[in-house]
Structure formats: C-alpha cells, structure tokens
Short mmCIF file of C-alpha atoms and ligand atoms in Angstrom, two decimals:
data_model
loop_
_atom_site.label_atom_id
_atom_site.label_comp_id
_atom_site.label_asym_id
_atom_site.label_seq_id
_atom_site.Cartn_x
_atom_site.Cartn_y
_atom_site.Cartn_z
CA UNK A 25 99.47 63.00 131.01
CA UNK A 26 99.00 60.45 133.79
CA UNK A 27 95.47 61.72 134.46
CA UNK A 28 94.64 61.66 130.78
CA UNK A 29 95.74 58.03 130.52
CA UNK A 30 93.71 57.17 133.62
CA UNK A 31 90.61 58.87 132.25
CA UNK A 32 91.00 56.83 129.05
CA UNK A 33 91.49 53.58 130.99
CA UNK A 34 95.07 53.17 129.72
CA UNK A 35 96.55 51.75 132.90
CA UNK A 36 98.27 48.53 133.95
CA UNK A 37 98.77 45.69 131.51
CA UNK A 38 96.09 46.00 128.84
CA UNK A 39 94.47 43.24 126.85
CA UNK A 40 94.98 43.36 123.10
CA UNK A 41 91.88 41.32 122.28
CA UNK A 42 88.35 42.54 122.80
CA UNK A 43 84.85 41.92 121.54
CA UNK A 44 83.41 45.37 122.14
CA UNK A 45 81.71 44.72 125.45
CA UNK A 46 84.39 42.53 127.01
CA UNK A 47 88.14 41.93 126.94
CA UNK A 48 89.83 38.56 126.69
CA UNK A 49 92.68 37.36 128.91
CA UNK A 50 94.96 37.59 125.90
CA UNK A 51 97.79 35.06 125.73
CA UNK A 52 100.18 36.49 123.12
CA UNK A 53 103.44 38.39 123.51
CA UNK A 54 103.82 41.49 125.63
CA UNK A 55 104.00 44.67 123.55
CA UNK A 56 105.40 47.91 124.93
CA UNK A 57 104.03 51.05 123.41
CA UNK A 58 106.68 53.76 123.55
CA UNK A 59 106.26 57.40 122.67
CA UNK A 60 108.22 58.64 119.65
CA UNK A 61 108.52 61.95 121.51
CA UNK A 62 110.98 60.69 124.14
CA UNK A 63 111.17 56.92 123.76
CA UNK A 64 109.48 56.33 127.12
CA UNK A 65 107.09 53.42 127.62
CA UNK A 66 103.48 54.62 127.84
CA UNK A 67 101.82 51.28 128.64
CA UNK A 68 102.01 47.56 127.91
CA UNK A 69 99.63 45.43 125.92
CA UNK A 70 99.25 41.66 126.05
CA UNK A 71 98.76 40.76 122.37
CA UNK A 72 96.28 38.30 120.93
CA UNK A 73 97.61 34.86 119.98
CA UNK A 74 96.08 32.53 117.40
CA UNK A 75 93.58 31.17 119.94
CA UNK A 76 92.46 34.66 120.94
CA UNK A 77 92.04 35.53 117.29
CA UNK A 78 89.80 32.51 116.87
CA UNK A 79 87.69 33.42 119.91
CA UNK A 80 87.18 36.97 118.65
CA UNK A 81 86.27 35.99 115.09
CA UNK A 82 83.79 33.37 116.34
CA UNK A 83 82.09 36.11 118.35
CA UNK A 84 82.04 38.40 115.30
CA UNK A 85 80.45 35.69 113.17
CA UNK A 86 77.79 35.03 115.84
CA UNK A 87 77.18 38.74 116.31
CA UNK A 88 76.50 39.18 112.60
CA UNK A 89 73.32 37.08 112.90
CA UNK A 90 72.01 39.53 115.46
CA UNK A 91 73.39 42.81 114.14
CA UNK A 92 72.10 42.42 110.60
CA UNK A 93 68.55 42.14 111.98
CA UNK A 94 68.76 45.43 113.90
CA UNK A 95 67.11 48.06 111.65
CA UNK A 96 69.74 50.25 110.00
CA UNK A 97 68.51 53.55 111.59
CA UNK A 98 68.70 51.83 115.01
CA UNK A 99 72.28 50.83 114.23
CA UNK A 100 72.78 54.48 113.27
CA UNK A 101 71.45 55.58 116.65
CA UNK A 102 74.19 53.56 118.36
CA UNK A 103 76.79 55.10 116.06
CA UNK A 104 75.37 58.52 117.01
CA UNK A 105 76.00 57.72 120.66
CA UNK A 106 79.55 56.55 119.86
CA UNK A 107 80.12 59.91 118.13
CA UNK A 108 78.84 61.73 121.23
CA UNK A 109 81.15 59.71 123.49
CA UNK A 110 84.10 60.53 121.23
CA UNK A 111 83.14 64.23 121.42
CA UNK A 112 83.33 64.08 125.21
CA UNK A 113 86.80 62.52 125.04
CA UNK A 114 88.13 64.59 122.14
CA UNK A 115 90.85 66.42 124.06
CA UNK A 116 92.11 63.36 125.95
CA UNK A 117 92.05 61.09 122.96
CA UNK A 118 93.76 63.75 120.82
CA UNK A 119 96.52 64.01 123.43
CA UNK A 120 96.99 60.23 123.40
CA UNK A 121 97.27 60.28 119.59
CA UNK A 122 100.03 62.89 119.99
CA UNK A 123 101.79 60.91 122.70
CA UNK A 124 101.73 57.61 120.84
CA UNK A 125 102.14 58.83 117.25
CA UNK A 126 104.06 62.11 117.63
CA UNK A 127 101.77 64.34 115.55
CA UNK A 128 101.13 67.80 117.04
CA UNK A 129 98.17 68.46 119.36
CA UNK A 130 96.07 70.25 116.73
CA UNK A 131 96.49 67.30 114.40
CA UNK A 132 95.84 64.75 117.15
CA UNK A 133 92.57 66.48 117.97
CA UNK A 134 91.86 66.89 114.25
CA UNK A 135 92.10 63.16 113.90
CA UNK A 136 89.54 62.63 116.67
CA UNK A 137 87.32 65.21 114.96
CA UNK A 138 87.57 63.11 111.81
CA UNK A 139 86.13 60.18 113.80
CA UNK A 140 83.31 62.34 115.13
CA UNK A 141 82.53 63.61 111.63
CA UNK A 142 82.48 60.02 110.41
CA UNK A 143 80.01 59.05 113.11
CA UNK A 144 77.74 61.98 112.17
CA UNK A 145 77.97 61.09 108.50
CA UNK A 146 77.19 57.42 109.17
CA UNK A 147 74.11 58.29 111.25
CA UNK A 148 72.60 60.08 108.25
CA UNK A 149 73.72 57.34 105.90
CA UNK A 150 71.94 54.75 108.04
CA UNK A 151 68.66 56.12 106.67
CA UNK A 152 69.96 56.34 103.11
CA UNK A 153 71.05 52.84 102.09
CA UNK A 154 69.28 53.38 98.80
CA UNK A 155 68.95 51.00 95.89
CA UNK A 156 67.60 51.71 92.40
CA UNK A 157 64.33 50.45 90.98
CA UNK A 158 64.26 49.43 87.33
CA UNK A 159 61.46 48.98 84.84
CA UNK A 160 61.18 45.34 83.89
CA UNK A 161 60.98 44.40 80.21
CA UNK A 162 58.24 41.95 81.16
CA UNK A 163 54.64 43.04 81.85
CA UNK A 164 53.43 43.07 85.45
CA UNK A 165 56.90 42.48 86.83
CA UNK A 166 58.80 44.64 89.26
CA UNK A 167 62.57 44.96 89.46
CA UNK A 168 64.67 46.59 92.10
CA UNK A 169 67.97 46.28 93.86
CA UNK A 170 68.64 46.28 97.54
CA UNK A 171 71.69 46.34 99.78
CA UNK A 172 72.18 43.72 102.48
CA UNK A 173 74.80 43.52 105.23
CA UNK A 174 77.92 41.71 104.06
CA UNK A 175 79.42 40.06 107.16
CA UNK A 176 82.36 40.74 109.48
CA UNK A 177 84.79 43.26 108.01
CA UNK A 178 88.53 43.06 108.74
CA UNK A 179 90.07 46.50 109.17
CA UNK A 180 93.87 46.83 109.12
CA UNK A 181 95.12 50.31 109.97
CA UNK A 182 98.52 52.04 109.97
CA UNK A 183 100.36 54.05 112.62
CA UNK A 184 99.99 57.42 110.90
CA UNK A 185 96.22 57.75 111.31
CA UNK A 186 95.82 55.33 114.20
CA UNK A 187 92.14 55.99 114.83
CA UNK A 188 90.57 58.05 112.01
CA UNK A 189 91.00 55.32 109.41
CA UNK A 190 89.32 52.83 111.74
CA UNK A 191 86.38 55.25 112.02
CA UNK A 192 86.10 55.64 108.21
CA UNK A 193 85.58 51.90 108.05
CA UNK A 194 83.96 51.02 111.35
CA UNK A 195 81.24 53.68 111.41
CA UNK A 196 80.10 52.74 107.92
CA UNK A 197 80.43 48.98 108.54
CA UNK A 198 78.31 49.33 111.69
CA UNK A 199 75.43 51.10 110.00
CA UNK A 200 75.71 48.66 107.09
CA UNK A 201 75.07 45.80 109.54
CA UNK A 202 78.59 44.38 109.57
CA UNK A 203 80.62 43.51 112.68
CA UNK A 204 84.19 44.86 112.60
CA UNK A 205 87.44 43.03 113.43
CA UNK A 206 90.11 45.69 113.82
CA UNK A 207 93.82 44.99 113.64
CA UNK A 208 95.49 48.31 114.49
CA UNK A 209 99.18 48.99 113.94
CA UNK A 210 101.33 47.46 116.71
CA UNK A 211 103.09 50.85 116.86
CA UNK A 212 99.94 52.60 118.09
CA UNK A 213 97.90 50.04 120.05
CA UNK A 214 96.91 52.35 122.92
CA UNK A 215 94.88 54.86 120.91
CA UNK A 216 93.05 51.88 119.44
CA UNK A 217 92.34 50.38 122.87
CA UNK A 218 91.16 53.77 124.18
CA UNK A 219 88.69 54.12 121.29
CA UNK A 220 87.40 50.61 121.82
CA UNK A 221 86.86 51.33 125.52
CA UNK A 222 84.86 54.46 124.71
CA UNK A 223 82.76 52.70 122.07
CA UNK A 224 82.43 49.61 124.30
CA UNK A 225 80.65 51.63 127.01
CA UNK A 226 78.07 52.76 124.46
CA UNK A 227 77.57 49.21 123.23
CA UNK A 228 77.05 47.99 126.80
CA UNK A 229 74.53 50.74 127.58
CA UNK A 230 72.57 49.67 124.51
CA UNK A 231 72.75 45.93 125.31
CA UNK A 232 74.55 45.24 122.06
CA UNK A 233 75.85 41.66 122.27
CA UNK A 234 79.59 41.06 122.19
CA UNK A 235 81.27 40.58 118.84
CA UNK A 236 79.90 43.59 116.99
CA UNK A 237 83.00 45.76 117.42
CA UNK A 238 86.19 43.75 117.91
CA UNK A 239 89.90 44.37 118.21
CA UNK A 240 92.84 41.99 117.83
CA UNK A 241 96.30 43.40 118.40
CA UNK A 242 99.07 41.06 117.39
CA UNK A 243 101.79 40.26 114.94
CA UNK A 244 101.53 39.19 111.36
CA UNK A 245 101.75 35.47 112.05
CA UNK A 246 99.26 35.29 114.91
CA UNK A 247 96.74 37.82 113.61
CA UNK A 248 97.46 39.51 110.26
CA UNK A 249 97.86 36.43 108.10
CA UNK A 250 94.94 34.67 109.76
CA UNK A 251 92.67 37.65 109.15
CA UNK A 252 93.43 38.00 105.44
CA UNK A 253 93.19 34.23 104.87
CA UNK A 254 89.94 33.84 106.82
CA UNK A 255 86.95 32.92 104.62
CA UNK A 256 84.61 34.10 107.37
CA UNK A 257 85.76 37.67 106.68
CA UNK A 258 84.26 38.66 103.30
CA UNK A 259 85.88 42.10 103.17
CA UNK A 260 89.34 43.28 104.18
CA UNK A 261 89.98 47.02 104.28
CA UNK A 262 93.71 47.69 104.59
CA UNK A 263 95.78 50.87 104.82
CA UNK A 264 99.57 50.82 104.56
CA UNK A 265 102.45 50.29 102.16
CA UNK A 266 102.17 49.12 98.57
CA UNK A 267 104.06 45.93 99.44
CA UNK A 268 101.68 45.10 102.24
CA UNK A 269 98.69 45.90 100.02
CA UNK A 270 99.92 43.74 97.18
CA UNK A 271 100.20 40.79 99.55
CA UNK A 272 96.76 41.46 101.06
CA UNK A 273 95.21 41.83 97.59
CA UNK A 274 96.71 38.58 96.30
CA UNK A 275 95.80 36.63 99.42
CA UNK A 276 92.22 37.85 99.62
CA UNK A 277 91.73 37.46 95.85
CA UNK A 278 92.93 33.87 96.23
CA UNK A 279 89.81 33.15 98.27
CA UNK A 280 87.69 35.48 96.11
CA UNK A 281 87.13 37.88 98.98
CA UNK A 282 86.78 41.65 98.59
CA UNK A 283 89.32 44.32 99.45
CA UNK A 284 89.40 48.05 99.99
CA UNK A 285 93.02 49.16 99.73
CA UNK A 286 94.49 52.55 100.60
CA UNK A 287 98.21 52.26 99.93
CA UNK A 288 101.07 54.53 98.95
CA UNK A 289 100.76 58.19 98.06
CA UNK A 290 103.37 60.26 96.25
CA UNK A 291 101.33 63.33 95.83
CA UNK A 292 102.13 66.21 93.54
CA UNK A 293 101.07 69.82 93.18
CA UNK A 294 101.44 71.78 89.96
CA UNK A 295 102.20 75.46 90.53
CA UNK A 296 101.79 77.54 87.37
CA UNK A 297 102.84 81.15 86.75
CA UNK A 298 99.17 82.11 87.21
CA UNK A 299 99.03 80.77 90.77
CA UNK A 300 98.28 82.80 93.88
CA UNK A 301 101.75 82.06 95.23
CA UNK A 302 100.95 83.00 98.81
CA UNK A 303 98.16 80.42 98.94
CA UNK A 304 100.39 77.85 97.27
CA UNK A 305 103.18 78.28 99.83
CA UNK A 306 100.81 77.92 102.75
CA UNK A 307 99.19 74.79 101.33
CA UNK A 308 102.54 73.23 100.46
CA UNK A 309 104.11 73.83 103.87
CA UNK A 310 101.11 72.22 105.59
CA UNK A 311 100.97 69.38 103.06
CA UNK A 312 104.69 68.57 103.16
CA UNK A 313 105.57 69.26 106.79
CA UNK A 314 102.27 68.50 108.57
CA UNK A 315 102.28 65.16 110.44
CA UNK A 316 106.06 65.26 109.78
CA UNK A 317 105.43 64.21 106.18
CA UNK A 318 103.86 60.93 107.29
CA UNK A 319 100.41 61.20 105.75
CA UNK A 320 99.39 59.15 102.75
CA UNK A 321 98.27 62.50 101.39
CA UNK A 322 101.55 64.30 102.18
CA UNK A 323 102.75 66.63 99.42
CA UNK A 324 105.98 65.18 98.07
CA UNK A 325 106.38 66.68 94.58
CA UNK A 326 105.96 70.24 93.34
CA UNK A 327 105.89 70.66 89.58
CA UNK A 328 106.87 74.25 89.24
CA UNK A 329 107.12 76.49 86.16
CA UNK A 330 110.76 77.44 85.51
CA UNK A 331 109.99 81.18 85.41
CA UNK A 332 108.85 81.18 89.03
CA UNK A 333 111.18 78.42 90.24
CA UNK A 334 113.84 80.62 91.86
CA UNK A 335 111.52 83.02 93.70
CA UNK A 336 109.12 80.34 94.75
CA UNK A 337 111.76 78.01 96.14
CA UNK A 338 113.28 80.88 98.14
CA UNK A 339 109.87 81.75 99.62
CA UNK A 340 109.30 78.11 100.44
CA UNK A 341 112.66 77.87 102.24
CA UNK A 342 111.68 80.96 104.29
CA UNK A 343 108.41 79.23 105.18
CA UNK A 344 110.27 76.08 106.24
CA UNK A 345 112.61 78.12 108.45
CA UNK A 346 109.60 79.27 110.48
CA UNK A 347 108.56 75.71 111.35
CA UNK A 348 109.22 75.00 115.01
CA UNK A 349 110.35 71.40 115.52
CA UNK A 350 110.14 69.73 118.91
CA UNK A 351 107.85 68.17 121.49
CA UNK A 352 104.48 67.97 119.74
CA UNK A 353 102.68 68.31 123.06
CA UNK A 354 104.02 71.86 123.34
CA UNK A 355 102.14 74.81 121.95
CA UNK A 356 103.70 76.49 118.92
CA UNK A 357 105.49 73.35 117.74
CA UNK A 358 104.46 72.54 114.16
CA UNK A 359 106.46 69.38 113.61
CA UNK A 360 107.12 66.54 116.01
CA UNK A 361 109.37 63.50 115.62
CA UNK A 362 109.22 60.83 112.95
CA UNK A 363 107.72 57.58 114.12
CA UNK A 364 111.13 55.93 114.67
CA UNK A 365 114.84 56.13 113.81
CA UNK A 366 114.37 53.84 110.84
CA UNK A 367 112.15 56.49 109.25
CA UNK A 368 114.90 59.09 109.70
CA UNK A 369 117.40 56.69 108.10
CA UNK A 370 115.08 56.09 105.15
CA UNK A 371 114.87 59.85 104.69
CA UNK A 372 118.66 60.19 104.77
CA UNK A 373 119.00 57.39 102.22
CA UNK A 374 116.47 59.03 99.90
CA UNK A 375 118.50 62.26 100.04
CA UNK A 376 121.68 60.36 99.17
CA UNK A 377 119.95 58.61 96.28
CA UNK A 378 118.61 61.93 95.05
CA UNK A 379 122.11 63.39 95.01
CA UNK A 380 123.50 60.34 93.20
CA UNK A 381 120.80 60.81 90.56
CA UNK A 382 121.80 64.43 90.00
CA UNK A 383 119.42 66.21 92.40
CA UNK A 384 120.26 68.87 95.00
CA UNK A 385 119.22 69.44 98.60
CA UNK A 386 118.13 73.08 98.87
CA UNK A 387 117.16 73.07 102.53
CA UNK A 388 117.04 70.86 105.62
CA UNK A 389 117.15 67.12 106.03
CA UNK A 390 119.41 67.14 109.09
CA UNK A 391 118.87 64.73 111.96
CA UNK A 392 118.65 66.96 115.04
CA UNK A 393 120.51 66.32 118.27
CA UNK A 394 120.68 67.67 121.83
CA UNK A 395 117.96 67.73 124.53
CA UNK A 396 114.70 66.08 123.53
CA UNK A 397 116.11 65.57 120.02
CA UNK A 398 118.37 62.82 121.36
CA UNK A 399 115.36 60.89 122.62
CA UNK A 400 113.52 60.48 119.30
CA UNK A 401 113.88 60.80 115.53
CA UNK A 402 113.70 64.56 114.99
CA UNK A 403 114.69 65.95 111.59
CA UNK A 404 114.37 69.21 109.74
CA UNK A 405 111.97 68.99 106.81
CA UNK A 406 113.78 68.93 103.52
CA UNK A 407 113.36 70.70 100.16
CA UNK A 408 115.17 69.26 97.14
CA UNK A 409 115.58 70.14 93.51
CA UNK A 410 114.94 67.21 91.20
CA UNK A 411 113.74 66.36 87.72
CA UNK A 412 110.72 64.31 86.70
CA UNK A 413 112.76 61.44 85.27
CA UNK A 414 114.72 60.68 88.45
CA UNK A 415 113.77 57.32 89.93
CA UNK A 416 113.73 58.63 93.49
CA UNK A 417 110.81 61.00 92.83
CA UNK A 418 108.72 58.00 91.82
CA UNK A 419 109.11 56.43 95.27
CA UNK A 420 107.07 57.21 98.35
CA UNK A 421 109.54 58.13 101.09
CA UNK A 422 107.41 58.39 104.23
CA UNK A 423 109.13 61.50 105.61
CA UNK A 424 109.06 65.31 105.16
CA UNK A 425 110.96 65.35 101.90
CA UNK A 426 109.76 67.59 99.07
CA UNK A 427 111.00 67.47 95.48
CA UNK A 428 110.78 70.64 93.40
CA UNK A 429 110.57 69.64 89.75
CA UNK A 430 110.75 72.38 87.11
CA UNK A 431 108.69 72.32 83.94
CA UNK A 432 109.60 74.41 80.93
CA UNK A 433 106.53 75.54 79.10
CA UNK A 434 103.04 74.14 78.97
CA UNK A 435 100.47 72.81 81.39
CA UNK A 436 100.39 69.61 79.29
CA UNK A 437 104.05 69.06 80.15
CA UNK A 438 103.36 69.68 83.85
CA UNK A 439 100.51 67.16 83.83
CA UNK A 440 102.73 64.59 82.13
CA UNK A 441 105.35 64.96 84.87
CA UNK A 442 102.66 64.90 87.50
CA UNK A 443 101.24 61.57 86.33
CA UNK A 444 104.62 59.91 85.74
CA UNK A 445 104.66 58.04 89.08
CA UNK A 446 103.19 54.65 89.99
CA UNK A 447 101.02 56.03 92.82
CA UNK A 448 97.73 57.90 92.38
CA UNK A 449 96.21 59.11 95.65
CA UNK A 450 95.97 62.89 95.91
CA UNK A 451 96.90 65.82 93.66
CA UNK A 452 96.42 69.55 93.25
CA UNK A 453 96.98 72.49 90.97
CA UNK A 454 97.57 76.07 91.99
CA UNK A 455 96.47 78.37 89.21
CA UNK A 456 93.94 81.12 88.67
CA UNK A 457 93.75 80.30 84.99
CA UNK A 458 90.47 78.52 84.29
CA UNK A 459 91.86 76.61 81.31
CA UNK A 460 94.73 75.16 83.33
CA UNK A 461 92.52 74.22 86.26
CA UNK A 462 89.84 72.60 84.12
CA UNK A 463 92.42 70.66 82.12
CA UNK A 464 93.97 69.35 85.34
CA UNK A 465 90.56 68.21 86.60
CA UNK A 466 89.50 66.74 83.26
CA UNK A 467 89.98 63.16 82.03
CA UNK A 468 93.27 64.20 80.45
CA UNK A 469 94.47 65.74 83.67
CA UNK A 470 95.35 64.28 87.07
CA UNK A 471 95.13 60.47 87.24
CA UNK A 472 94.60 60.46 91.03
CA UNK A 473 91.62 59.55 93.19
CA UNK A 474 91.66 63.06 94.64
CA UNK A 475 92.27 66.18 92.54
CA UNK A 476 92.09 69.68 94.02
CA UNK A 477 92.38 73.22 92.75
CA UNK A 478 93.90 75.90 94.94
CA UNK A 479 93.98 73.73 98.03
CA UNK A 480 96.67 71.22 98.93
CA UNK A 481 96.83 67.44 98.71
CA UNK A 482 96.26 66.60 102.38
CA UNK A 483 93.50 67.23 104.86
CA UNK A 484 90.63 65.73 102.84
CA UNK A 485 87.12 66.03 104.27
CA UNK A 486 85.34 62.80 105.19
CA UNK A 487 82.28 63.60 103.03
CA UNK A 488 84.07 62.59 99.83
CA UNK A 489 85.14 59.07 98.95
CA UNK A 490 88.80 58.74 99.97
CA UNK A 491 91.32 56.64 98.07
CA UNK A 492 93.38 56.49 94.92
CA UNK A 493 94.30 54.82 91.68
CA UNK A 494 97.24 52.81 90.34
CA UNK A 495 99.49 51.46 93.12
CA UNK A 496 97.40 53.30 95.71
CA UNK A 497 95.08 50.34 95.36
CA UNK A 498 91.77 51.61 94.01
CA UNK A 499 89.78 51.41 97.26
CA UNK A 500 87.44 54.11 98.50
CA UNK A 501 86.53 54.75 102.13
CA UNK A 502 84.54 57.19 104.24
CA UNK A 503 82.07 59.44 102.37
CA UNK A 504 80.02 59.61 99.16
CA UNK A 505 78.80 56.11 98.23
CA UNK A 506 81.80 54.28 99.70
CA UNK A 507 79.26 52.49 101.97
CA UNK A 508 78.33 50.24 99.06
CA UNK A 509 81.58 48.27 99.42
CA UNK A 510 80.46 47.22 102.91
CA UNK A 511 77.19 45.72 101.68
CA UNK A 512 76.14 43.12 99.16
CA UNK A 513 73.94 44.14 96.27
CA UNK A 514 70.94 42.06 95.40
CA UNK A 515 68.83 42.42 92.25
CA UNK A 516 65.24 41.27 92.72
CA UNK A 517 62.55 40.60 90.12
CA UNK A 518 58.96 39.94 91.18
CA UNK A 519 56.30 38.56 88.86
CA UNK A 520 52.82 39.69 89.89
CA UNK A 521 51.16 38.58 86.62
CA UNK A 522 49.41 35.32 85.84
CA UNK A 523 51.91 34.50 83.06
CA UNK A 524 55.48 33.24 82.99
CA UNK A 525 57.16 35.36 80.29
CA UNK A 526 60.91 34.86 79.88
CA UNK A 527 63.44 37.63 79.44
CA UNK A 528 64.87 38.26 75.97
CA UNK A 529 61.52 37.04 74.56
CA UNK A 530 62.55 33.37 74.77
CA UNK A 531 59.69 30.92 74.28
CA UNK A 532 60.08 27.67 76.23
CA UNK A 533 56.57 26.25 76.52
CA UNK A 534 55.86 22.81 77.91
C1 LIG B 608 96.25 58.83 105.52
O1 LIG B 608 97.30 59.44 105.55
O2 LIG B 608 96.21 57.58 105.39
O3 LIG B 608 93.36 63.74 103.88
C2 LIG B 608 94.94 59.45 105.70
C3 LIG B 608 94.08 63.61 104.87
C4 LIG B 608 93.46 62.94 106.07
C5 LIG B 608 93.58 61.47 105.99
C6 LIG B 608 94.93 60.94 105.62
N1 LIG B 608 92.07 63.31 106.17
O4 LIG B 608 95.22 64.01 104.92
#
C-alpha cells in the first residue's frame, strides 16, 4: 500500500486547495483521512479556508476567459489525455478508492473505469455540441441555436462514489468550456487529490493555465456554503442526501443559479411469477449487497408476488450466506465495511423501526466483532419482510438492508407499491412476460429516472443520462444529452434581406 500511495503522490501533509496546475499553501484545519477498513490514518490534508476558497474561485473565473476560447475538440484532446493518464493509474487509484472508501477492489477499479469511460465519451462529445436550425417565418432570415460555455461549475460529491461522480461532471464541463471547482466529500479527500494530481500533470504538459480544474476541500462553513452562494458559479452539481440537496436547491434558486441534483435513492425491483428467478437473485444480491448497500442505486425494496415469496426469499437468504464479509483489499471478499459506525447504527435503528411497524428480519443485520471486525463497521447484509404501507420502506437507509414486500395479484398492484415512495432514482422489473415488462416501462409504469428490465437497479452505464425524479432531485449527469446543462443555449436570428419584417406579422412602420 505504501508504494501505491507514493506512486499516487499521497505522502506527507497534503494541500486541500489546488488550481489544477498548482497547489496552494492551504490555511484551514487539518483533516485526517482514515480507512474504514481498520480505522488507521492514511494521510493528512490541510483544508482550504475562506481565503483559499476565494483564491481558487478567482483563478477559475480568470481561467474561464481562456478556456472558453479553446476550440471544443482541442479541449476534448486534453480530456482524452486525462483518460489515458487515468488508464495508466487504474490499479493504484482503484486500490486507493478501496482503502479510503471500503468498497471491494473490483468495485474500486470499476469506479476508475467509470472515469475512463467518461473521458472517452466526452472526447467524442466535444465534436458533437450540436444545436438545431429552424426555418424562420420571415423571408430571407436564418434561425439557429448554439451552445456556449456556461462558466465555472461547482461540483459537490459524496463519499460513496468519491471519484466517478466528479468525472461525470468534470469531463463534460471541460469539453463544454467550463472550469470546474470540485468540493469532494471530507470523508474521501485522498482519492480526490490523487485524481487531481494525475489530471494536473496532463494540464501542465498542455500548458493549460491554472484555474481550469480546481479542488477545494473544506467544511461547510469555509467552502460548501460559499460555493452554493457564489454568484460567480452559475451551475452547482451536487450529489448526496435529500436534506443536503433541498438546501442546495433553495440556496442556488435564491440567486437564480442552476442546479443538477442527484439525491436519495430507494430503489425497487418487481419480481413477478414469470421472472427468470436465477437472474433475479443474482441481480438483487449485487444490487443490495454491492458497495455494502451504499450506492444511490442500491436495491432496497423487492416487490415480490406472494406465490413465489417463500421460495424466492429462501433462495435469496442462501445467496446472502455465500457473501464473504471482510477486508475489501482481500480477494474473494464481496462486502467490506460501512463507511463509519454511525452508518451501522442507522442500519440497526432502521431494523428496530421495521419491527415496531410490524415487519420481520429474515436474515442478517448483525454488527460483526472480533479481529478486523473490531476495527471498523462491519455488518451482515440484512433481508427483511415488510409491507408497502410501512413508513420505514419509504426511507433511504444507506446500508445493506433489503425489504421484501409481497403483492397479491396484479402487475398494476406491484407498480403502485413500487411508486409509493418519495424517491425516484432507479428501478427494475424481472419478468419474461412482455405485457408486464412493457407496462413497467410505459408512462403508467415506473416513475423513476432509470427503469430496467431483467437487470438490476445499480451499475448503470455512463452512456445514458443518470439521475432521478421526485426527491432524487431531477438532475441528469454523464451520458446522452446531459452535456446541455453545462452550456448556455442561444437562439440566433439573422436577417439577410433588405427588409425589416416583424414576427407575428406586426406592422410598425415609421
Ligand atoms: C451513486 O451511487 O451515486 O449505477 C452513483 C451505479 C453507478 C453509479 C452510482 N454507476 O450504480
């Protein structure tokens, strides 16, 4: 591990404020990043204070004047090189994600792959910032729309995807011509610093001026509040809890800024009697237990037909028993620790609430002890029996807790239960019945931003737009046309005639 950290430049006391090509002598508090695996300190970061924040944002504003004039495909070429640099560091960076966040190696590397995919996607997109042309109602006039860079984008990311979510935003913002000001989670500052160092080398080699790709690590008062209140930052993209998102939305709306929000998920899967049950079990175990149940896209609710309830829950329990829990750096381990002890307590509380509301724990949910288990928050993933009207199933508990909810008869009933929660990120149906699948995917089906058939709720590809409805916040990031949120649209009309006709046929002669 020591060599990996050295190769990534994670040594000594690190600065938590950088402008891409240089690091500030930050003056904020000292932050220790500890590993959830064993509680040991990995490295220390000197956070940004209010003054450092100001220095960084000034640089970002200055850099915008330059960056927006670099042709988009040239910006894409720099993003291509960042993708290449990330490829070279994939193993090391993946290991650091595991060390700092606790997800298993395969998932740590998967997260770095998500960044690489984003870079590749953004390179192509840099040549496809298309606008429509329209036919003017006036003779000898031309109308079209074009997309211009927006300005510095504030990116607030959470601990659970400490680097991939930055890449969804940053790679697109860069090709769009926007500088980025990144505030990573204070729980995972080192992965963020490592990425910035890798990208910073590429920026330097290309003589990109400072301020294009920035980072400010710091607390809410010194950094977070300043960022969301800052009129120089036209767009804030934030990932995290519904409470945090509501505050960000209200604050940014107060200054008429734009937001992209990716907030809570409480994702459900409908399993009908026509499902391929083997596929369903595999998808559910990955979706509910993967990343120790700490993805926004984690599967938390299974709406299961009563005729298959008994058999299916028994098979699921058998699947859960196979999951090896332990040090996520070790091969064969499928579930590492939760991010901290508080998360384990929240899980315990949710189980108590479930019981008080009439639900049952069918499997797991214990806090493990002995050996490495004493050094972090290790739990067994938990399967519960619940009903759709219980309040607890409407909450997002960020832990490996899965509610099995029976439905009696029809797919309509299952869809009603599925949609009866305030969140709307990801969803799925397992069925081989075309009618059921099509109904679920139709406008009377799932009300989520992501709806799948015969694959689970998590592990979305970057090529699609990612995000959800209702309390999930409505934002979309990464693929499809999500790039449009990072640019400003301009409608242009050009008169090449010798007349001055007015729209709507208005006559206003002088
Ligand atoms: C998140 O948990 O915020 O679809 C992001 C997935 C990942 C991203 C999750 N590609 O599970």
